[in-house]
Short mmCIF file of C-alpha atoms and ligand atoms in Angstrom, two decimals:
data_model
loop_
_atom_site.label_atom_id
_atom_site.label_comp_id
_atom_site.label_asym_id
_atom_site.label_seq_id
_atom_site.Cartn_x
_atom_site.Cartn_y
_atom_site.Cartn_z
CA MET U 1 1.98 -63.02 -31.25
CA MET U 2 2.18 -64.99 -27.58
CA THR U 3 5.17 -63.62 -25.69
CA LEU U 4 7.17 -66.18 -23.72
CA VAL U 5 9.20 -65.45 -20.70
CA VAL U 6 13.07 -66.53 -20.74
CA ALA U 7 14.59 -67.12 -17.73
CA SER U 8 18.67 -66.13 -18.51
CA LEU U 9 20.57 -68.30 -16.28
CA VAL U 10 24.15 -67.19 -15.68
CA GLU U 11 25.90 -70.01 -13.78
CA ARG U 12 29.65 -71.18 -13.81
CA GLY U 13 28.73 -74.60 -13.95
CA VAL U 14 26.68 -77.72 -14.84
CA ALA U 15 25.02 -78.27 -11.63
CA GLY U 16 23.89 -74.72 -10.98
CA VAL U 17 22.16 -74.75 -14.79
CA SER U 18 20.08 -77.90 -13.26
CA ARG U 19 19.06 -75.72 -10.00
CA SER U 20 18.70 -72.80 -11.40
CA SER U 21 16.20 -74.16 -14.56
CA LYS U 22 14.33 -75.35 -11.91
CA ARG U 23 13.47 -72.99 -10.04
CA ALA U 24 12.99 -70.74 -13.24
CA PHE U 25 10.66 -73.14 -14.80
CA ASP U 26 8.66 -73.26 -11.30
CA ALA U 27 8.50 -69.85 -11.15
CA GLY U 28 6.88 -69.87 -14.60
CA ALA U 29 9.20 -69.23 -17.11
CA ASP U 30 8.46 -70.63 -20.51
CA LEU U 31 11.98 -71.38 -22.02
CA VAL U 32 15.41 -70.61 -20.10
CA GLU U 33 18.73 -68.83 -21.69
CA VAL U 34 21.79 -70.66 -20.97
CA ARG U 35 24.39 -68.51 -21.04
CA LEU U 36 26.67 -70.68 -21.97
CA ASP U 37 29.85 -68.04 -21.93
CA HIS U 38 29.32 -68.03 -18.20
CA ILE U 39 29.97 -71.70 -17.74
CA ARG U 40 34.00 -72.18 -16.65
CA ASN U 41 35.96 -74.06 -19.38
CA ILE U 42 33.18 -74.11 -21.84
CA ASP U 43 35.86 -72.57 -24.72
CA ARG U 44 38.11 -75.97 -23.78
CA ASN U 45 35.69 -78.78 -23.27
CA GLU U 46 33.04 -79.26 -25.72
CA ARG U 47 31.10 -81.86 -23.88
CA LEU U 48 30.03 -79.36 -21.16
CA ILE U 49 27.48 -78.03 -23.51
CA HIS U 50 25.81 -81.45 -23.83
CA GLU U 51 25.82 -81.48 -20.15
CA ALA U 52 24.36 -78.20 -20.17
CA ARG U 53 21.45 -79.07 -22.22
CA ALA U 54 20.74 -82.30 -20.75
CA ALA U 55 20.99 -80.06 -17.44
CA ALA U 56 18.60 -77.55 -18.42
CA GLU U 57 14.63 -79.44 -17.45
CA GLY U 58 12.97 -77.52 -20.35
CA PRO U 59 12.96 -75.89 -23.49
CA ALA U 60 16.12 -73.91 -23.51
CA ILE U 61 18.13 -71.09 -25.93
CA ALA U 62 21.91 -71.28 -25.94
CA THR U 63 23.60 -68.20 -25.95
CA LEU U 64 27.29 -68.16 -26.19
CA ARG U 65 27.91 -64.26 -25.90
CA SER U 66 31.10 -62.71 -27.07
CA ALA U 67 33.10 -60.66 -24.71
CA GLY U 68 32.47 -57.63 -27.61
CA GLU U 69 28.44 -57.87 -27.43
CA GLY U 70 28.70 -58.04 -23.09
CA GLY U 71 29.28 -61.77 -22.90
CA ARG U 72 32.58 -63.60 -21.13
CA SER U 73 33.15 -65.74 -24.29
CA GLN U 74 36.50 -65.05 -25.58
CA SER U 75 36.69 -67.79 -28.56
CA LYS U 76 36.98 -66.35 -32.21
CA GLY U 77 36.54 -67.16 -36.08
CA LYS U 78 37.18 -70.72 -36.49
CA ALA U 79 37.05 -71.66 -32.94
CA ARG U 80 33.90 -70.01 -32.41
CA HIS U 81 32.04 -71.74 -35.45
CA ALA U 82 33.26 -75.03 -34.37
CA LEU U 83 31.61 -74.53 -30.58
CA LEU U 84 28.66 -73.04 -32.12
CA ARG U 85 28.14 -76.36 -34.37
CA GLU U 86 28.82 -77.76 -31.44
CA ILE U 87 25.77 -76.06 -29.71
CA ALA U 88 23.54 -76.76 -32.82
CA ASP U 89 24.20 -80.34 -31.95
CA ALA U 90 23.26 -80.10 -28.81
CA GLY U 91 19.37 -80.18 -29.20
CA PHE U 92 18.70 -76.65 -28.02
CA GLU U 93 15.31 -75.29 -29.23
CA TYR U 94 16.94 -72.18 -30.00
CA ILE U 95 20.46 -70.82 -30.74
CA ASP U 96 21.54 -67.31 -30.10
CA ILE U 97 23.82 -66.07 -33.17
CA GLU U 98 25.37 -62.84 -33.16
CA SER U 99 24.44 -61.09 -36.06
CA ALA U 100 27.72 -58.95 -36.58
CA ARG U 101 30.09 -61.66 -35.90
CA ASP U 102 28.44 -65.19 -36.86
CA GLY U 103 26.72 -63.99 -40.25
CA PRO U 104 27.75 -66.79 -42.48
CA MET U 105 27.57 -69.43 -39.91
CA LEU U 106 23.68 -68.57 -39.56
CA GLU U 107 23.14 -69.65 -43.23
CA GLN U 108 25.13 -72.92 -42.40
CA LEU U 109 23.29 -73.91 -39.70
CA MET U 110 19.79 -72.96 -41.26
CA SER U 111 20.72 -75.39 -43.90
CA SER U 112 21.84 -77.70 -42.31
CA GLY U 113 18.96 -79.46 -41.55
CA ARG U 114 19.56 -78.76 -37.78
CA ARG U 115 16.85 -79.20 -34.72
CA SER U 116 17.83 -76.00 -33.06
CA ARG U 117 15.90 -72.75 -34.33
CA THR U 118 18.02 -69.50 -34.93
CA ILE U 119 18.11 -66.29 -33.57
CA ALA U 120 19.84 -63.15 -34.86
CA SER U 121 20.69 -60.94 -31.92
CA PHE U 122 22.41 -57.67 -32.35
CA HIS U 123 23.38 -55.53 -29.08
CA PHE U 124 24.13 -52.06 -29.72
CA ALA U 125 26.91 -50.56 -27.56
CA LYS U 126 25.25 -47.03 -27.07
CA PRO U 127 21.68 -45.50 -27.72
CA ALA U 128 20.90 -45.48 -31.79
CA THR U 129 18.56 -44.14 -34.35
CA LYS U 130 15.59 -45.25 -34.75
CA GLU U 131 16.77 -46.06 -38.77
CA ARG U 132 19.44 -47.75 -37.63
CA VAL U 133 17.67 -50.27 -34.73
CA ARG U 134 14.96 -51.09 -37.78
CA VAL U 135 18.08 -52.16 -40.10
CA ARG U 136 19.38 -54.53 -37.90
CA LEU U 137 16.39 -56.20 -36.96
CA LYS U 138 15.14 -56.38 -40.63
CA ARG U 139 18.50 -58.05 -40.63
CA GLY U 140 17.96 -60.41 -38.25
CA LEU U 141 14.88 -61.17 -39.79
CA THR U 142 16.63 -62.22 -43.13
CA GLU U 143 19.08 -64.27 -41.22
CA ALA U 144 17.22 -66.44 -38.59
CA ASP U 145 13.78 -67.61 -37.58
CA VAL U 146 13.85 -64.59 -34.61
CA SER U 147 15.22 -61.17 -34.72
CA LYS U 148 16.22 -59.73 -31.82
CA VAL U 149 17.68 -56.58 -31.10
CA ALA U 150 18.93 -54.70 -27.58
CA MET U 151 19.71 -51.11 -26.57
CA PRO U 152 20.76 -49.44 -23.96
CA CYS U 153 18.48 -46.66 -23.01
CA GLU U 154 19.36 -43.64 -21.28
CA ASN U 155 15.83 -42.22 -21.02
CA ALA U 156 12.53 -43.38 -21.17
CA ALA U 157 12.17 -41.44 -24.53
CA GLN U 158 14.92 -43.97 -26.10
CA ALA U 159 12.99 -46.90 -25.14
CA VAL U 160 9.81 -45.31 -26.40
CA VAL U 161 10.83 -45.22 -29.99
CA LEU U 162 12.02 -48.90 -29.88
CA ALA U 163 8.18 -49.15 -28.70
CA GLU U 164 7.09 -47.16 -31.98
CA LEU U 165 9.27 -49.40 -33.89
CA ALA U 166 7.76 -52.55 -32.79
CA LEU U 167 4.11 -51.58 -33.49
CA GLU U 168 5.14 -50.44 -37.12
CA LEU U 169 6.35 -53.71 -38.12
CA ALA U 170 3.50 -55.35 -36.15
CA LYS U 171 2.38 -56.99 -39.72
CA GLU U 172 5.96 -58.78 -40.13
CA PRO U 173 5.31 -62.48 -40.26
CA LYS U 174 8.57 -63.59 -38.54
CA PRO U 175 8.80 -62.68 -34.98
CA PHE U 176 11.44 -60.29 -33.36
CA ALA U 177 12.54 -59.76 -29.65
CA LEU U 178 13.15 -55.69 -29.18
CA MET U 179 13.98 -54.46 -25.75
CA GLY U 180 16.03 -51.87 -23.87
CA MET U 181 18.70 -51.93 -21.68
CA GLY U 182 18.72 -50.30 -18.26
CA ILE U 183 16.34 -49.49 -15.53
CA GLN U 184 15.18 -46.71 -18.21
CA GLY U 185 14.51 -49.37 -21.19
CA GLN U 186 11.89 -51.49 -18.68
CA LEU U 187 9.25 -50.25 -20.03
CA THR U 188 10.02 -52.77 -23.00
CA ARG U 189 10.00 -55.15 -20.79
CA ALA U 190 6.61 -54.65 -18.70
CA CYS U 191 5.21 -53.81 -22.31
CA ALA U 192 6.70 -57.11 -24.14
CA SER U 193 3.18 -58.14 -24.99
CA GLY U 194 1.81 -54.96 -25.66
CA MET U 195 5.34 -54.10 -28.58
CA GLY U 196 4.09 -57.69 -29.77
CA SER U 197 8.19 -59.42 -28.51
CA LYS U 198 8.37 -62.66 -28.90
CA PHE U 199 10.73 -63.24 -26.04
CA VAL U 200 11.02 -61.20 -22.94
CA TYR U 201 14.09 -61.92 -21.38
CA ALA U 202 13.97 -62.25 -17.10
CA CYS U 203 16.39 -63.52 -13.85
CA LEU U 204 16.13 -65.48 -11.04
CA GLU U 205 16.17 -62.96 -8.03
CA GLY U 206 19.31 -61.30 -7.69
CA HIS U 207 20.85 -62.88 -10.82
CA GLU U 208 20.61 -60.11 -13.64
CA ALA U 209 21.98 -61.13 -16.62
CA ALA U 210 20.97 -57.89 -18.39
CA PRO U 211 20.67 -54.43 -16.78
CA GLY U 212 16.94 -53.74 -16.14
CA GLN U 213 15.71 -57.16 -16.45
CA LEU U 214 13.08 -58.14 -13.96
CA GLU U 215 12.65 -60.93 -11.65
CA ILE U 216 10.62 -63.90 -13.36
CA ARG U 217 7.74 -63.96 -11.33
CA THR U 218 7.06 -59.99 -11.78
CA GLN U 219 7.48 -60.68 -15.69
CA THR U 220 5.30 -63.56 -15.97
CA ARG U 221 2.77 -61.68 -13.93
CA LEU U 222 3.06 -58.40 -16.30
CA LEU U 223 1.79 -61.01 -19.13
CA ASP U 224 -1.83 -61.08 -17.18
CA LYS U 225 -4.73 -59.84 -19.27
CA ASP U 226 -5.58 -58.03 -16.13
CA ARG U 227 -1.94 -56.57 -14.61
CA VAL U 228 -1.33 -52.37 -14.29
CA VAL U 229 1.18 -50.80 -15.77
CA LEU U 230 1.56 -47.28 -14.41
CA GLY U 231 4.55 -44.65 -15.02
CA LEU U 232 5.52 -41.54 -14.11
CA ILE U 233 6.83 -38.94 -16.48
CA GLY U 234 9.56 -36.28 -15.24
CA HIS U 235 12.74 -35.19 -15.54
CA PRO U 236 14.68 -36.66 -13.82
CA VAL U 237 12.87 -38.79 -11.87
CA SER U 238 15.11 -40.99 -9.79
CA HIS U 239 14.28 -38.91 -6.69
CA SER U 240 10.19 -39.62 -6.91
CA VAL U 241 8.81 -42.21 -4.21
CA SER U 242 5.96 -42.49 -6.26
CA LYS U 243 6.80 -46.08 -7.42
CA PRO U 244 7.31 -47.77 -3.78
CA MET U 245 4.00 -45.93 -2.92
CA GLN U 246 1.81 -47.06 -6.01
CA GLU U 247 3.01 -50.09 -5.53
CA ALA U 248 2.11 -50.96 -1.88
CA ALA U 249 -1.89 -49.65 -2.95
CA LEU U 250 -1.59 -52.62 -6.07
CA ARG U 251 -0.72 -55.26 -3.97
CA SER U 252 -2.78 -53.95 -1.29
CA ALA U 253 -5.99 -54.02 -3.52
CA GLY U 254 -4.30 -57.47 -4.76
CA MET U 255 -3.53 -56.44 -8.01
CA SER U 256 -0.70 -57.51 -9.93
CA GLY U 257 1.38 -54.46 -12.14
CA ILE U 258 4.31 -52.39 -11.79
CA TYR U 259 4.96 -48.28 -11.92
CA LEU U 260 8.15 -46.79 -13.63
CA PRO U 261 9.79 -43.92 -13.27
CA LEU U 262 9.93 -42.74 -16.89
CA ASP U 263 12.97 -40.16 -17.12
CA ILE U 264 11.65 -37.89 -20.46
CA PRO U 265 13.46 -34.88 -21.30
CA PRO U 266 10.96 -31.89 -21.68
CA ARG U 267 12.43 -31.42 -25.24
CA SER U 268 11.03 -35.11 -26.04
CA MET U 269 7.36 -35.11 -23.97
CA ASN U 270 5.15 -34.68 -26.64
CA LYS U 271 1.70 -36.30 -27.60
CA ALA U 272 3.40 -39.16 -29.95
CA ILE U 273 5.38 -40.26 -26.83
CA VAL U 274 2.36 -40.51 -24.15
CA ASP U 275 0.00 -42.16 -27.30
CA THR U 276 2.40 -45.14 -27.98
CA LEU U 277 3.09 -45.73 -24.20
CA PHE U 278 -0.84 -46.05 -23.88
CA ASP U 279 -0.75 -48.32 -27.31
CA ILE U 280 1.74 -50.45 -25.44
CA GLY U 281 -0.07 -51.38 -22.81
CA PHE U 282 -0.03 -48.49 -19.90
CA ASP U 283 -3.02 -47.97 -18.03
CA GLY U 284 -2.27 -44.50 -16.44
CA LEU U 285 0.51 -42.24 -15.94
CA ASN U 286 1.45 -39.47 -13.73
CA VAL U 287 3.35 -36.28 -14.80
CA THR U 288 6.01 -34.44 -12.73
CA VAL U 289 8.74 -31.38 -12.85
CA PRO U 290 9.19 -30.41 -15.62
CA ASN U 291 6.48 -31.69 -18.03
CA LYS U 292 3.16 -30.82 -15.99
CA HIS U 293 2.33 -28.20 -18.52
CA LYS U 294 3.11 -30.03 -21.45
CA ALA U 295 0.95 -32.22 -19.94
CA TYR U 296 -1.96 -30.49 -19.76
CA LEU U 297 -1.44 -29.15 -23.37
CA ILE U 298 -1.30 -32.58 -24.94
CA CYS U 299 -4.55 -33.71 -23.53
CA ASP U 300 -7.76 -33.81 -26.05
CA THR U 301 -10.05 -33.72 -22.73
CA ARG U 302 -9.01 -32.56 -19.32
CA ARG U 303 -10.57 -32.40 -15.77
CA SER U 304 -11.76 -29.10 -14.12
CA SER U 305 -9.17 -29.24 -11.90
CA ALA U 306 -6.68 -29.79 -14.97
CA GLU U 307 -8.31 -26.44 -16.58
CA ALA U 308 -7.97 -24.64 -13.45
CA SER U 309 -4.31 -25.36 -12.91
CA LYS U 310 -3.11 -25.12 -16.52
CA ALA U 311 -1.58 -28.57 -15.26
CA VAL U 312 -1.75 -32.40 -15.42
CA ASN U 313 -0.46 -34.77 -13.55
CA THR U 314 -2.21 -37.69 -14.02
CA LEU U 315 -3.18 -38.94 -17.58
CA TRP U 316 -4.94 -41.84 -18.77
CA ARG U 317 -6.90 -42.85 -22.21
CA ARG U 318 -10.49 -43.28 -22.79
CA ARG U 319 -11.78 -44.22 -26.87
CA ARG U 320 -8.06 -43.37 -27.78
CA LYS U 321 -8.12 -40.14 -26.46
CA ILE U 322 -5.88 -38.41 -23.50
CA VAL U 323 -7.67 -37.98 -20.53
CA GLY U 324 -5.79 -35.42 -18.10
CA ASP U 325 -6.30 -34.59 -14.30
CA ASN U 326 -4.27 -32.68 -11.79
CA THR U 327 -4.58 -34.54 -8.80
CA ASP U 328 -2.59 -32.29 -6.77
CA LEU U 329 -5.61 -29.66 -6.17
CA ILE U 330 -7.22 -33.28 -4.12
CA GLY U 331 -4.14 -33.92 -2.27
CA PHE U 332 -3.76 -30.42 -1.15
CA GLY U 333 -7.24 -29.88 -0.05
CA ARG U 334 -6.68 -33.44 1.57
CA LEU U 335 -3.67 -31.96 3.42
CA LEU U 336 -5.45 -29.06 4.62
CA GLU U 337 -8.33 -31.32 5.50
CA SER U 338 -6.16 -33.99 7.19
CA LYS U 339 -4.16 -31.55 9.68
CA LYS U 340 -7.37 -29.64 10.08
CA ILE U 341 -6.21 -26.31 8.80
CA ARG U 342 -9.03 -24.09 8.54
CA VAL U 343 -8.29 -21.25 5.73
CA ALA U 344 -11.63 -19.32 5.03
CA ASP U 345 -10.91 -15.75 5.51
CA ALA U 346 -7.11 -16.52 6.19
CA GLU U 347 -4.32 -14.55 4.85
CA THR U 348 -2.38 -16.77 2.91
CA LEU U 349 1.05 -16.83 1.07
CA VAL U 350 1.98 -19.15 -1.69
CA VAL U 351 5.58 -18.94 -2.75
CA GLY U 352 6.19 -20.24 -6.10
CA ALA U 353 4.09 -19.98 -9.53
CA GLY U 354 4.58 -23.45 -11.30
CA GLY U 355 2.17 -26.19 -11.16
CA ALA U 356 1.44 -26.96 -7.52
CA ALA U 357 1.65 -23.31 -6.91
CA ARG U 358 -1.46 -22.83 -9.11
CA ALA U 359 -3.09 -26.16 -7.75
CA ALA U 360 -2.45 -25.06 -4.00
CA CYS U 361 -3.87 -21.33 -4.67
CA ARG U 362 -6.85 -22.57 -6.44
CA VAL U 363 -8.27 -24.81 -3.19
CA LEU U 364 -7.28 -22.13 -0.95
CA SER U 365 -8.87 -19.36 -2.86
CA ASP U 366 -11.89 -22.17 -3.24
CA LYS U 367 -11.92 -22.83 0.30
CA GLY U 368 -12.29 -18.75 0.78
CA ALA U 369 -8.75 -17.58 1.89
CA ASN U 370 -7.30 -14.55 0.49
CA VAL U 371 -4.46 -15.59 -1.66
CA THR U 372 -0.97 -13.69 -2.48
CA VAL U 373 1.48 -15.53 -4.79
CA ALA U 374 5.30 -14.59 -4.63
CA ALA U 375 7.46 -15.81 -7.05
CA ARG U 376 11.03 -14.85 -7.98
CA ARG U 377 9.84 -13.44 -11.47
CA ALA U 378 6.62 -10.88 -11.10
CA LYS U 379 5.33 -11.72 -14.39
CA PRO U 380 4.40 -15.84 -13.43
CA ALA U 381 3.31 -14.46 -9.96
CA GLU U 382 1.19 -12.08 -11.43
CA GLU U 383 -0.28 -14.92 -14.03
CA THR U 384 -0.38 -17.26 -11.26
CA ALA U 385 -2.69 -14.49 -8.78
CA ARG U 386 -4.90 -13.68 -11.61
CA MET U 387 -5.97 -17.40 -11.49
CA CYS U 388 -7.05 -17.02 -7.64
CA ARG U 389 -8.21 -13.47 -7.54
CA GLY U 390 -4.81 -13.07 -5.45
CA ARG U 391 -2.39 -10.27 -4.93
CA HIS U 392 1.17 -10.95 -6.25
CA LYS U 393 4.56 -10.16 -4.76
CA VAL U 394 8.47 -11.31 -6.19
CA ILE U 395 10.45 -12.94 -3.00
CA SER U 396 12.77 -10.56 -2.85
CA SER U 397 10.14 -8.19 -1.74
CA LEU U 398 9.24 -10.69 0.95
CA ARG U 399 12.16 -9.68 3.34
CA ALA U 400 9.93 -6.61 3.93
CA PRO U 401 9.22 -5.84 7.60
CA GLY U 402 5.76 -6.64 8.66
CA GLU U 403 4.75 -9.70 6.19
CA SER U 404 2.45 -11.66 8.16
CA TYR U 405 0.14 -14.62 7.33
CA ASP U 406 -2.25 -17.12 8.75
CA LEU U 407 -0.94 -20.02 6.25
CA VAL U 408 2.22 -20.15 4.33
CA VAL U 409 2.92 -22.65 1.75
CA ASN U 410 6.19 -23.54 -0.31
CA ALA U 411 5.44 -24.34 -3.89
CA THR U 412 9.52 -23.95 -5.01
CA PRO U 413 11.99 -26.93 -4.82
CA ILE U 414 13.62 -25.10 -2.21
CA GLY U 415 15.05 -27.68 0.49
CA THR U 416 14.49 -30.68 -1.74
CA ALA U 417 16.94 -33.40 -0.94
CA GLY U 418 19.85 -33.88 -3.43
CA THR U 419 19.65 -30.43 -5.72
CA ALA U 420 21.26 -27.25 -5.31
CA ASP U 421 18.70 -25.80 -3.23
CA GLU U 422 19.06 -28.46 -0.56
CA ARG U 423 20.54 -26.01 1.68
CA SER U 424 18.16 -22.84 1.05
CA ASN U 425 15.36 -21.82 2.89
CA LEU U 426 12.82 -19.31 2.50
CA PRO U 427 12.98 -15.88 3.82
CA VAL U 428 13.27 -15.83 7.17
CA CYS U 429 10.79 -12.91 8.17
CA VAL U 430 8.22 -14.90 6.46
CA LEU U 431 8.59 -18.33 8.40
CA ARG U 432 8.80 -16.28 11.59
CA ASN U 433 5.43 -14.41 11.37
CA ALA U 434 3.73 -17.63 9.79
CA ARG U 435 1.25 -19.24 12.14
CA VAL U 436 1.07 -22.38 9.72
CA PHE U 437 3.87 -23.49 7.50
CA VAL U 438 3.06 -26.14 4.82
CA ASP U 439 5.83 -27.39 2.94
CA LEU U 440 4.91 -29.08 0.03
CA VAL U 441 8.49 -30.60 -0.54
CA TYR U 442 8.26 -33.92 0.92
CA ASN U 443 12.13 -35.42 0.65
CA PRO U 444 13.43 -34.89 3.29
CA SER U 445 10.75 -35.09 5.70
CA GLU U 446 11.78 -32.15 7.95
CA THR U 447 13.22 -28.90 5.71
CA LEU U 448 15.40 -26.05 6.70
CA SER U 449 12.47 -23.72 6.21
CA MET U 450 9.99 -25.91 8.46
CA ARG U 451 13.32 -26.25 11.06
CA ILE U 452 13.12 -22.67 10.75
CA ALA U 453 9.34 -22.22 11.28
CA LYS U 454 9.27 -24.34 14.23
CA SER U 455 11.56 -22.78 16.08
CA HIS U 456 9.37 -19.87 15.74
CA GLY U 457 6.49 -21.55 17.02
CA CYS U 458 4.83 -21.93 13.80
CA LYS U 459 2.77 -24.87 13.00
CA VAL U 460 4.56 -26.97 10.13
CA HIS U 461 3.79 -29.57 7.94
CA GLY U 462 5.75 -31.31 5.06
CA GLY U 463 4.57 -32.51 1.74
CA LEU U 464 4.08 -36.09 2.48
CA GLU U 465 0.74 -36.02 3.11
CA MET U 466 -0.20 -34.28 0.01
CA LEU U 467 1.84 -36.72 -2.21
CA VAL U 468 0.20 -39.76 -0.82
CA ARG U 469 -3.32 -38.03 -1.33
CA GLN U 470 -3.00 -37.15 -5.03
CA GLY U 471 -1.43 -40.66 -5.19
CA GLU U 472 -4.58 -41.95 -4.23
CA ALA U 473 -6.77 -39.98 -6.33
CA ALA U 474 -4.73 -40.82 -9.33
CA PHE U 475 -4.70 -44.69 -8.30
CA GLU U 476 -8.57 -44.16 -7.79
CA ILE U 477 -8.41 -42.84 -11.28
CA TRP U 478 -6.88 -45.43 -13.14
CA THR U 479 -8.41 -48.42 -11.45
CA GLY U 480 -11.79 -47.29 -10.27
CA ILE U 481 -10.56 -48.73 -6.52
CA SER U 482 -9.77 -46.67 -3.02
CA PRO U 483 -6.46 -48.00 -2.27
CA ASP U 484 -5.24 -48.46 0.97
CA VAL U 485 -4.22 -44.89 1.97
CA ALA U 486 -2.17 -46.16 5.46
CA LYS U 487 -0.04 -48.59 2.77
CA MET U 488 0.94 -45.63 0.69
CA ARG U 489 1.46 -43.35 3.61
CA GLN U 490 3.84 -45.92 5.41
CA ALA U 491 5.64 -47.26 1.78
CA ALA U 492 6.10 -43.56 1.31
CA ARG U 493 7.79 -42.45 4.32
CA LYS U 494 10.06 -45.56 4.20
CA ALA U 495 11.17 -44.48 0.68
CA VAL U 496 11.66 -40.74 1.93
CA SER U 497 13.62 -41.90 4.97
CA ARG U 498 15.88 -44.41 2.94
P1 NAP Z 1 7.04 -26.35 -11.29
O1 NAP Z 1 6.09 -26.17 -12.08
O2 NAP Z 1 8.74 -26.46 -12.04
O3 NAP Z 1 7.35 -24.87 -10.84
C1 NAP Z 1 8.84 -24.65 -9.65
C2 NAP Z 1 8.43 -23.18 -9.58
O4 NAP Z 1 9.24 -22.87 -8.48
C3 NAP Z 1 8.63 -22.35 -10.13
O5 NAP Z 1 7.60 -20.69 -9.68
C4 NAP Z 1 9.82 -21.66 -10.03
O6 NAP Z 1 10.29 -20.55 -10.52
C5 NAP Z 1 10.25 -21.96 -8.67
N1 NAP Z 1 11.28 -22.12 -8.01
C6 NAP Z 1 12.29 -23.30 -8.55
N2 NAP Z 1 13.57 -22.98 -7.92
C7 NAP Z 1 13.90 -22.13 -7.51
C8 NAP Z 1 14.28 -21.20 -6.49
N3 NAP Z 1 15.56 -21.87 -6.06
N4 NAP Z 1 14.17 -19.99 -5.47
C9 NAP Z 1 12.59 -19.85 -6.06
N5 NAP Z 1 11.97 -20.36 -6.25
C10 NAP Z 1 11.74 -21.02 -7.12
O7 NAP Z 1 7.08 -27.36 -10.04
P2 NAP Z 1 6.11 -27.63 -9.30
O8 NAP Z 1 5.03 -29.06 -9.99
O9 NAP Z 1 4.76 -26.48 -9.03
O10 NAP Z 1 6.53 -27.91 -7.96
C11 NAP Z 1 7.34 -27.24 -7.19
C12 NAP Z 1 7.64 -28.16 -5.68
O11 NAP Z 1 6.44 -28.73 -5.12
C13 NAP Z 1 8.40 -29.23 -5.98
O12 NAP Z 1 9.35 -29.38 -5.20
C14 NAP Z 1 7.76 -30.01 -5.97
O13 NAP Z 1 8.37 -31.73 -5.64
C15 NAP Z 1 6.80 -30.16 -5.14
N6 NAP Z 1 5.51 -30.72 -5.25
C16 NAP Z 1 5.14 -31.83 -3.99
C17 NAP Z 1 3.73 -32.09 -4.25
C18 NAP Z 1 3.50 -32.86 -3.15
O14 NAP Z 1 2.50 -34.01 -3.49
N7 NAP Z 1 3.88 -32.98 -1.96
C19 NAP Z 1 3.35 -32.16 -5.28
C20 NAP Z 1 3.47 -31.42 -6.87
C21 NAP Z 1 4.84 -30.45 -6.17
P3 NAP Z 1 10.67 -20.18 -11.94
O15 NAP Z 1 9.70 -20.34 -13.16
O16 NAP Z 1 11.60 -19.06 -12.13
O17 NAP Z 1 12.07 -21.18 -12.41
#
């Protein structure tokens, strides 16, 4: 099934429909959707319906979205039906009929032998179960030529449910369109073709008709065979700067594609979700807090860095098998090299015992450093230390005098902007005595711990370089191309300083 890009036109007058439809077709749209409910006085002046049809200079869908389903049309009952009949006479290629409101009208329209085909659409007001969406979609398939269901998505796991359903219905003889609303629903737009959706709705720049719609050119390019769809699985993901950074890499490599932040709560993170994302067309995924260990567990094959750290931050699929790597090790190694931090025989302290800490410990021990791991709980500290034959402590014991390290690495979220830990810092006695301090936190670019360490004459480095270099390694894995690191760094820096 070929997916068609439908440009939603939300104009107040007929002249606007004419102007915007030209722009939409120039940008690559296959059809335009004339949102008749947005045209002033349409409920009172039926002539405007015909004028709007003539103004849309190509194949068009007529939509009279009612206020109850997120539109502006106030007409109800007989008045609404009269308007729909008029719309059916106006020569649109498709008429969008609201399944819940216009059911009886649908039969009339389909049996009247008019030229327009029908789209039975249903808009959920809040996230619904797969079964409820299935019932609605199937009902639309019996009612009209195309069945369309839209559902708001609070997280990407809900959008993946829509994708699963689409894959299950792939053999339906009639076409359907299934879409998730909002940023977290965007994966259903980026992968509309992989989901088998007949239509995907897009907008002119700055004229979003529904939350999460992509701009027409972007949406059109996402239907190209060689486009690249990437994403970041985490919870939360709104703070991440990987999107601008990886999209800069795509642009500078001359590739079209998109990188989507996918909020997947830890309770929903499983192999089926990741498989579905690859099934509908994702080329690669990053994984961040708190899903890196779960990502490690669901892999069919793991690279040595993933095994060494028991964490995975990069996923891809080869011959239907999920493969995982932890490019944080490469990222941390490249950070040390680029800042000329020599660690052979150095006394090093890694604070934290999560995925990033394990990556740092592994790199440090491989480079010949003596490693001490400090965490707020003894057990994870001990387990992490065992992986690099290091010593372990609890953070509270670091307050003792005499703690002195050549290198201290913060691998906890302490100091991260927008979190409860933003105004916290590592114990001052550790920062005071360190020669070099590396904070893996990259937002803000200078944390409170970095300021304290600097004020005691310590050399400090933030986590941005590691972020860029782990991203560089992930990009190489997914695309086989070395990205422009300077462009990635510039984009990441700009996003952090926003
Ligand atoms: P993780 O697997 O969730 O581990 C977080 C670690 O920090 C755990 O040991 C946790 O201890 C500890 N922790 C959390 N809050 C703490 C607090 N208030 N005080 C003391 N310890 C605390 O996360 P991760 O992937 O290792 O990431 C850790 C940090 O590194 C994050 O801020 C992340 O953004 C950053 N990072 C940066 C890069 C980069 O490229 N720059 C790459 C990876 C990670 P408990 O187990 O007791 O909760």
